[in-house]
Amino acid sequence: MTTPDTAATLSAPAAVPASPPVAKKVPVERTHHGDTLADNYEWLREKENPEVVAHLNAEQAYTDAVTAGQESLRTDIFNEIKNRTQETDLSVPSRKDGWWYYSRMVEGSAYSIQCRVKADGDGSAVADWTPPVVEPGVDVPGEQVILDGNAEAEGKPFFSLGGAAVTRDGNLYAYAVDNAGDELFTVRIKDLRTGELLEDTIENVFYGLTFSPDGSTLYYMLADDSWRPYQVKTHILGTTVDQDEVLYQEDDVAMWTGFGLSSDRRHLVISIGCSEFSEARLLAFDAPEKGLQTLIPRSEQILYDAEPFLWEGAEKVLLTHDRDAVNSMISLVDAAEFAKPLGDQVWATVIAHDDAVRINGATVTATHMVVSLRKDTIERIQVTALEGLGAAEQAAGVEPAFDEELYTTQMGGTEFESPEIRLVYTSDFTPPRVYDFALPTAALPRGELFLRKETPVLGGYRPSDYVASREWATADDGTKVPLSVLRRSDLVPDGSNAGVVYGYGSYEVSMDPGFGVPRLSLLDRGVVFVIAHVRGGGEMGRHWYEDGKKLHKKNTFSDFVAATDWLAQSGWVDPARIGAMGGSAGGLLMGAVANLAPEKYAAIVAQVPFVDALTTILDPDLPLSALEWEEWGNPITDPEVYKYMKEYTPYENVRAVAYPKIAAVTSFNDTRVLYVEPAKWVQELREVSTGSEPIVLKIEMDGGHGGASGRYEGWKTRAWDYAFLADAIGATTLR
């Protein structure tokens, strides 16, 4: 065990072998609501400026020099991740249109290989839906390689798939590739009968692809200059791209657009919305001449998702909505009702509103409704027979039963006609499991779980070596904040251990229990790892989210500090050995707590951090800025929002205090949080900090929001982050 004295030695400041790069100051004034701010480093936004590129390369050189002593630790953590991972592995096959689809990973290869094999039976028998046993490293008779990501990535600085679709006859495969990290993709179409690519190629496409039922038309999405998805277009195979037509265009800069198929694949569903209200438009494939049908217009200010389906010859729509239901509820509506004014429509309640249950969404199979919900912080799945749905005699919902207290279960995809649904289950120390859940019948009223696979973890991993518990911190206003506390089971609560606090807390995103191989490397070095489920996330329902957004956003930051205080006072750790980590909006959280309570942390890792949020949101032409208004408020038009944001945005609140070690991790081609935000932030921190701890900018020049591509590069990135923290908190030695 590492003693406090040893920890002090390990984390003592080392001689910095290089001076940090100092960016020149070019003051640019910004004035809003009578307030003027002079920004010295806004010029770093000039991505094509050679001086900017040179500065960023100098930052990386400085980071490499400062962290050179961590190289051995990084290598150890990388190897631990690699040695615990079964590199030659594959997914559980999923049946679709007479084929079993799955992916392979091969040792030594960075990317997955997409494969399929012909299915037996016509799908009418339950046995037809039992996936074939496909073993790692074993050839499968009749296997067809659809796409080898390693071949696609060869010679490219970056590779990522942004969507794929197969025609119902199984002949054509459309796929989208990003080779820059900017999340704009090139779409190509492959004839799976010959392996040849069609001449059809579409550039600069956003996420989302699907074919029409006859396979003659491909639907795809474009983003505008602000990286906002706004156009759904149709491409008729064999024509040129300039002939593609716009099926739908969204001109409201504050609305996000997406599309997908209904579960029965009879409709294309276009979803337009923000976090506060939405609008769904349907295209019926059997009557395309009718065009798009709007269900509930956005003017009604209802947040909803729509699942159209045919039941007993009648067109129905299953609605998950927040109409008089802050946590959402589910209603069943005859499609004809949407032609009436909203007040005259008849909606049958399927699941009533409950303050203790958050309804996340619902879909249907040919026989059942499948609901994703959250209760007692846990995400779970519930199924109900369609027979009698919305009526007084509606059958009770059935949930698959699991043994653990803290877990996550989510839909893993299913076919409309299948008698089973695919589930993915995990917990903090249970590797992901894939189940098929046989839907309840009269003969099997509770359904039945079939374990198809548990992700193997090598290196002698034993779940019993670790413990996950639910604890509660108390925020400044008395609110109880849930914590997930992870540690080794043999750790002694003697007040000498190291700790890490992790958080996110925005967009109603929940940090649900989930297994992670890399995190074991910290736990095995005696770290107590705390996940703070702060307000702004979705763990405790819609109110939890609303209490951490807009003019309540500071609750997110104070909740995280309260979680840190809980850990410092828990008896498990030495308060001087606590680090913090978060990414994207969680990176904003890191910047905010660094300003609020720098003395509470030995080190902070801010991954792709949104630390200059006010500058970004004040410019609606920057990527995603207008879409952020419903999360943070609109500081352009609202002086109260402007004032409130200026009080917490990290870049504008750097102050003369001794900051801890800080690593800002970013990528040059990130389109979500531009590299300029952390680049400016570290300059301001270095200039103002009264301390002597190094503040570094780690930048991946060929990466995007998720860093460099490929699993090995991903492991290296995680090893870098964890080594930086472990070195600072004196947790470098395995127990």
XYZ file of N, CA and C in Angstrom, residues 313-465:
459
model
N -55.281 -3.805 -38.427
C -55.777 -3.080 -39.591
C -55.918 -1.586 -39.410
N -55.615 -1.064 -38.214
C -55.774 0.371 -37.949
C -54.407 1.018 -37.746
N -54.253 2.227 -38.302
C -53.015 2.969 -38.111
C -52.991 3.580 -36.706
N -51.948 3.255 -35.945
C -51.796 3.745 -34.588
C -50.467 4.495 -34.465
N -50.382 5.343 -33.455
C -49.127 6.003 -33.114
C -48.931 5.897 -31.606
N -47.791 5.356 -31.209
C -47.427 5.301 -29.798
C -46.609 6.552 -29.489
N -47.096 7.355 -28.553
C -46.457 8.619 -28.215
C -45.801 8.538 -26.842
N -44.530 8.879 -26.771
C -43.866 9.176 -25.497
C -43.786 10.688 -25.410
N -44.435 11.293 -24.416
C -44.593 12.752 -24.439
C -44.616 13.336 -23.033
N -44.423 14.666 -22.971
C -44.436 15.360 -21.677
C -45.644 16.284 -21.533
N -46.714 16.001 -22.236
C -47.937 16.795 -22.104
C -48.525 16.574 -20.707
N -48.446 17.594 -19.879
C -48.876 17.492 -18.475
C -48.160 16.348 -17.761
N -46.912 16.124 -18.119
C -46.178 14.987 -17.548
C -44.686 15.281 -17.635
N -44.144 15.929 -16.601
C -42.750 16.377 -16.676
C -41.784 15.215 -16.860
N -42.090 14.041 -16.292
C -41.243 12.864 -16.442
C -41.621 12.021 -17.651
N -42.567 12.511 -18.438
C -43.094 11.866 -19.642
C -44.015 10.690 -19.294
N -44.891 10.394 -20.232
C -45.835 9.290 -20.133
C -46.014 8.731 -21.541
N -46.825 7.679 -21.648
C -47.038 7.054 -22.953
C -48.526 6.997 -23.248
N -48.885 7.408 -24.471
C -50.275 7.369 -24.933
C -50.345 6.653 -26.272
N -51.514 6.082 -26.545
C -51.792 5.433 -27.822
C -52.851 6.251 -28.541
N -52.590 6.593 -29.803
C -53.464 7.498 -30.534
C -53.762 6.924 -31.912
N -55.020 6.947 -32.321
C -55.357 6.617 -33.698
C -54.752 7.683 -34.608
N -54.147 7.273 -35.692
C -53.454 8.221 -36.566
C -54.393 9.313 -37.066
N -55.656 8.999 -37.263
C -56.622 9.984 -37.776
C -56.830 11.136 -36.808
N -56.538 10.924 -35.535
C -56.760 11.970 -34.527
C -55.893 13.199 -34.780
N -54.745 13.015 -35.419
C -53.814 14.130 -35.584
C -54.287 15.161 -36.603
N -55.349 14.816 -37.331
C -55.939 15.803 -38.244
C -56.806 16.808 -37.500
N -57.129 16.528 -36.239
C -57.981 17.404 -35.431
C -57.126 18.402 -34.647
N -57.720 19.492 -34.153
C -57.015 20.362 -33.210
C -56.600 19.555 -31.992
N -55.500 19.912 -31.384
C -54.958 19.134 -30.266
C -55.984 18.935 -29.162
N -56.744 19.979 -28.834
C -57.708 19.875 -27.742
C -58.828 18.897 -28.009
N -59.047 18.547 -29.282
C -60.132 17.622 -29.627
C -59.647 16.191 -29.806
N -58.344 15.989 -29.765
C -57.812 14.650 -30.001
C -58.032 13.745 -28.790
N -58.228 12.471 -29.066
C -58.412 11.468 -28.012
C -57.131 10.644 -27.912
N -56.490 10.726 -26.767
C -55.279 9.953 -26.495
C -55.583 8.961 -25.368
N -55.307 7.696 -25.600
C -55.511 6.680 -24.563
C -54.229 6.521 -23.758
N -54.351 6.606 -22.448
C -53.167 6.472 -21.585
C -52.707 5.018 -21.543
N -51.445 4.818 -21.812
C -50.836 3.491 -21.746
C -50.004 3.362 -20.471
N -49.116 4.344 -20.223
C -48.391 4.433 -18.951
C -48.571 5.853 -18.437
N -49.204 5.975 -17.284
C -49.494 7.291 -16.716
C -48.229 7.930 -16.157
N -48.300 9.236 -15.974
C -47.160 9.952 -15.410
C -46.906 9.528 -13.972
N -45.629 9.472 -13.617
C -45.221 9.095 -12.265
C -44.006 9.943 -11.918
N -44.072 10.687 -10.810
C -42.952 11.528 -10.402
C -41.693 10.723 -10.101
N -41.849 9.424 -9.837
C -40.701 8.593 -9.467
C -40.160 7.783 -10.637
N -40.788 7.902 -11.815
C -40.377 7.098 -12.962
C -40.219 8.000 -14.182
N -39.038 7.977 -14.771
C -38.772 8.747 -15.982
C -38.938 7.830 -17.187
N -39.855 8.175 -18.091
C -40.042 7.403 -19.305
C -39.102 7.948 -20.371
N -38.203 7.103 -20.858
C -37.214 7.548 -21.840
C -37.672 7.381 -23.278
N -38.501 6.367 -23.527
C -38.940 6.131 -24.890
C -39.618 4.783 -25.015
N -40.265 4.573 -26.164
C -40.994 3.321 -26.375
C -40.957 2.953 -27.849
N -40.983 1.659 -28.102
C -41.086 1.143 -29.450
C -42.018 -0.059 -29.433
N -42.211 -0.682 -30.594
C -43.112 -1.833 -30.650
C -42.489 -2.946 -31.474
N -42.893 -4.175 -31.151
C -42.712 -5.322 -32.034
C -44.096 -5.673 -32.585
N -44.200 -6.758 -33.270
C -45.497 -7.160 -33.816
C -46.486 -7.516 -32.718
N -45.984 -7.814 -31.507
C -46.875 -8.271 -30.443
C -46.782 -7.475 -29.154
N -45.725 -6.682 -28.972
C -45.485 -6.043 -27.678
C -45.002 -4.605 -27.820
N -45.299 -3.827 -26.786
C -44.675 -2.527 -26.594
C -43.447 -2.722 -25.712
N -42.343 -2.049 -26.065
C -41.108 -2.129 -25.299
C -40.755 -0.723 -24.832
N -40.630 -0.547 -23.519
C -40.430 0.774 -22.928
C -39.083 0.829 -22.224
N -38.361 1.914 -22.456
C -37.159 2.216 -21.685
C -37.534 3.227 -20.621
N -37.236 2.915 -19.365
C -37.600 3.801 -18.261
C -36.499 3.830 -17.223
N -36.593 4.823 -16.344
C -35.609 4.973 -15.274
C -36.346 5.087 -13.949
N -35.970 4.224 -13.020
C -36.568 4.219 -11.689
C -35.473 3.955 -10.672
N -35.448 4.743 -9.590
C -34.410 4.595 -8.562
C -33.016 4.707 -9.182
N -32.869 5.618 -10.112
C -31.646 5.948 -10.864
C -31.282 4.895 -11.908
N -31.945 3.740 -11.929
C -31.536 2.627 -12.782
C -32.344 2.605 -14.077
N -31.640 2.490 -15.200
C -32.300 2.357 -16.488
C -32.685 0.905 -16.702
N -33.948 0.692 -17.088
C -34.462 -0.663 -17.216
C -35.429 -0.767 -18.388
N -35.807 -1.994 -18.725
C -36.694 -2.262 -19.855
C -37.966 -2.932 -19.342
N -39.110 -2.512 -19.903
C -40.397 -3.103 -19.542
C -41.162 -3.413 -20.824
N -41.814 -4.566 -20.863
C -42.576 -4.960 -22.050
C -44.027 -5.210 -21.678
N -44.938 -4.869 -22.603
C -46.380 -5.034 -22.399
C -46.998 -5.507 -23.707
N -47.905 -6.460 -23.629
C -48.563 -6.968 -24.828
C -49.365 -5.867 -25.505
N -49.373 -5.849 -26.837
C -50.169 -4.869 -27.567
C -51.666 -5.128 -27.426
N -52.029 -6.362 -27.232
C -53.436 -6.700 -27.074
C -54.018 -5.958 -25.867
N -55.003 -5.100 -26.120
C -55.629 -4.337 -25.041
C -54.856 -3.104 -24.617
N -53.823 -2.745 -25.347
C -53.011 -1.597 -24.961
C -53.857 -0.319 -24.931
N -53.767 0.405 -23.836
C -54.520 1.642 -23.682
C -55.932 1.451 -23.180
N -56.339 0.215 -22.974
C -57.688 -0.075 -22.477
C -57.638 -0.407 -20.993
N -58.804 -0.474 -20.384
C -58.875 -0.753 -18.949
C -58.299 -2.129 -18.626
N -58.411 -3.073 -19.582
C -57.923 -4.434 -19.341
C -56.486 -4.629 -19.812
N -55.757 -3.545 -20.001
C -54.373 -3.635 -20.456
C -53.555 -4.534 -19.548
N -52.729 -5.386 -20.161
C -51.884 -6.288 -19.385
C -50.827 -5.495 -18.625
N -50.381 -6.068 -17.525
C -49.330 -5.425 -16.734
C -47.989 -5.549 -17.454
N -47.126 -4.545 -17.243
C -45.794 -4.591 -17.827
C -44.913 -5.603 -17.118
N -43.998 -6.177 -17.865
C -43.069 -7.179 -17.332
C -41.646 -6.678 -17.536
N -40.842 -6.745 -16.482
C -39.432 -6.382 -16.561
C -38.571 -7.625 -16.424
N -37.568 -7.789 -17.288
C -36.604 -8.868 -17.065
C -35.935 -8.683 -15.702
N -35.741 -9.762 -14.987
C -35.193 -9.696 -13.626
C -33.686 -9.921 -13.636
N -32.983 -9.042 -12.903
C -31.536 -9.162 -12.765
C -31.172 -9.146 -11.281
N -29.983 -9.679 -10.954
C -29.608 -9.888 -9.562
C -28.990 -8.658 -8.894
N -28.283 -7.837 -9.640
C -27.519 -6.757 -9.038
C -28.407 -5.555 -8.696
N -27.945 -4.784 -7.700
C -28.685 -3.591 -7.287
C -28.457 -2.428 -8.235
N -27.215 -2.237 -8.658
C -26.852 -1.142 -9.550
C -26.426 -1.725 -10.895
N -27.210 -1.449 -11.926
C -26.924 -2.008 -13.243
C -27.552 -1.120 -14.314
N -27.279 -1.439 -15.554
C -27.888 -0.758 -16.690
C -28.325 -1.811 -17.692
N -29.548 -1.704 -18.182
C -29.990 -2.569 -19.268
C -30.632 -1.705 -20.342
N -30.246 -1.965 -21.575
C -30.726 -1.168 -22.699
C -31.087 -2.073 -23.862
N -31.912 -1.533 -24.761
C -32.239 -2.261 -25.976
C -30.998 -2.408 -26.838
N -30.813 -3.603 -27.376
C -29.694 -3.846 -28.273
C -30.135 -4.033 -29.708
N -31.409 -3.703 -29.984
C -31.938 -3.841 -31.337
C -32.723 -5.116 -31.497
N -33.746 -5.061 -32.326
C -34.554 -6.245 -32.583
C -35.290 -6.061 -33.888
N -35.819 -7.142 -34.393
C -36.643 -7.098 -35.594
C -38.118 -7.077 -35.188
N -38.922 -6.388 -35.967
C -40.336 -6.207 -35.652
C -41.054 -7.544 -35.476
N -40.749 -8.512 -36.318
C -41.458 -9.792 -36.275
C -40.863 -10.779 -35.280
N -39.783 -10.421 -34.632
C -39.108 -11.371 -33.752
C -39.892 -11.601 -32.462
N -39.915 -12.842 -31.970
C -40.543 -13.124 -30.679
C -39.628 -12.787 -29.503
N -38.443 -12.266 -29.794
C -37.472 -11.912 -28.766
C -36.984 -10.485 -28.994
N -36.523 -9.858 -27.913
C -35.826 -8.586 -28.044
C -34.406 -8.762 -27.532
N -33.497 -8.009 -28.110
C -32.095 -8.080 -27.725
C -31.830 -7.028 -26.651
N -31.195 -7.442 -25.545
C -30.854 -6.545 -24.450
C -29.351 -6.570 -24.201
N -28.815 -5.432 -23.789
C -27.421 -5.343 -23.361
C -27.422 -4.939 -21.897
N -26.774 -5.744 -21.074
C -26.754 -5.559 -19.620
C -25.315 -5.351 -19.175
N -25.130 -4.447 -18.223
C -23.803 -4.258 -17.639
C -23.950 -3.625 -16.271
N -22.892 -3.708 -15.496
C -22.801 -2.973 -14.237
C -21.350 -2.523 -14.099
N -21.036 -1.885 -13.014
C -19.679 -1.365 -12.860
C -18.627 -2.463 -12.903
N -18.977 -3.665 -12.459
C -17.989 -4.739 -12.443
C -18.471 -6.001 -13.150
N -19.579 -5.918 -13.866
C -20.028 -7.011 -14.727
C -19.812 -6.588 -16.170
N -18.921 -7.272 -16.876
C -18.702 -6.917 -18.285
C -20.002 -7.026 -19.073
N -20.120 -6.285 -20.165
C -21.376 -6.304 -20.933
C -21.831 -7.715 -21.281
N -23.109 -7.952 -21.036
C -23.736 -9.210 -21.412
C -24.797 -8.936 -22.467
N -24.909 -9.830 -23.410
C -25.966 -9.742 -24.412
C -26.977 -10.831 -24.109
N -28.216 -10.409 -23.916
C -29.323 -11.328 -23.671
C -30.327 -11.223 -24.811
N -31.001 -12.321 -25.076
C -32.263 -12.272 -25.803
C -33.357 -12.554 -24.794
N -34.374 -11.696 -24.805
C -35.495 -11.857 -23.876
C -36.707 -12.312 -24.667
N -37.128 -13.563 -24.417
C -38.333 -14.080 -25.059
C -39.540 -13.333 -24.505
N -40.297 -12.705 -25.388
C -41.412 -11.874 -24.960
C -42.494 -12.710 -24.280
N -43.150 -12.144 -23.266
C -44.153 -12.908 -22.508
C -45.281 -13.423 -23.396
N -45.717 -14.619 -23.078
C -46.881 -15.231 -23.728
C -47.745 -15.844 -22.636
N -48.885 -16.386 -23.025
C -49.753 -17.044 -22.049
C -49.033 -18.209 -21.378
N -48.202 -18.890 -22.148
C -47.470 -20.023 -21.598
C -46.235 -19.606 -20.825
N -45.772 -18.387 -21.065
C -44.545 -17.892 -20.431
C -44.799 -16.455 -19.986
N -45.627 -16.264 -18.944
C -46.111 -14.915 -18.609
C -45.033 -13.934 -18.164
N -43.876 -14.409 -17.688
C -42.802 -13.507 -17.274
C -41.694 -13.407 -18.311
N -41.901 -14.050 -19.450
C -40.852 -14.060 -20.451
C -39.684 -14.913 -19.984
N -38.601 -14.907 -20.752
C -37.429 -15.701 -20.377
C -36.171 -15.067 -20.953
N -35.132 -15.012 -20.126
C -33.845 -14.464 -20.538
C -32.921 -15.573 -21.033
N -32.268 -15.310 -22.162
C -31.264 -16.229 -22.683
C -29.946 -15.459 -22.801
N -28.944 -15.876 -22.037
C -27.639 -15.231 -22.110
C -26.931 -15.704 -23.364
N -26.648 -14.763 -24.263
C -25.969 -15.107 -25.510
C -24.458 -14.917 -25.396
N -24.046 -13.941 -24.576
C -22.612 -13.705 -24.462
C -22.333 -12.789 -23.293
N -21.214 -13.035 -22.602
C -20.645 -12.063 -21.679
C -19.265 -11.705 -22.197
N -19.000 -10.419 -22.317
C -17.702 -9.977 -22.842
C -16.583 -10.540 -21.979
N -15.674 -11.270 -22.569
C -14.587 -11.853 -21.763
C -13.613 -10.786 -21.287
N -13.134 -10.948 -20.069
C -12.076 -10.097 -19.519
C -10.953 -11.023 -19.092
N -9.785 -10.800 -19.638
C -8.649 -11.682 -19.398
C -7.819 -11.172 -18.215
N -6.681 -11.791 -18.014
C -5.755 -11.342 -16.981
C -6.177 -11.693 -15.574
N -7.015 -12.730 -15.420
C -7.420 -13.156 -14.087
C -8.428 -12.248 -13.426
N -9.188 -11.497 -14.201
C -10.180 -10.586 -13.617
C -11.244 -11.351 -12.843
N -11.524 -10.863 -11.613
C -12.585 -11.422 -10.779
C -13.463 -10.288 -10.260
N -14.741 -10.282 -10.607
C -15.626 -9.220 -10.115
C -15.627 -9.089 -8.594
N -15.409 -10.206 -7.904
C -15.437 -10.179 -6.440
C -14.281 -9.386 -5.835
N -13.299 -9.029 -6.656
C -12.179 -8.229 -6.158
C -12.561 -6.758 -5.998
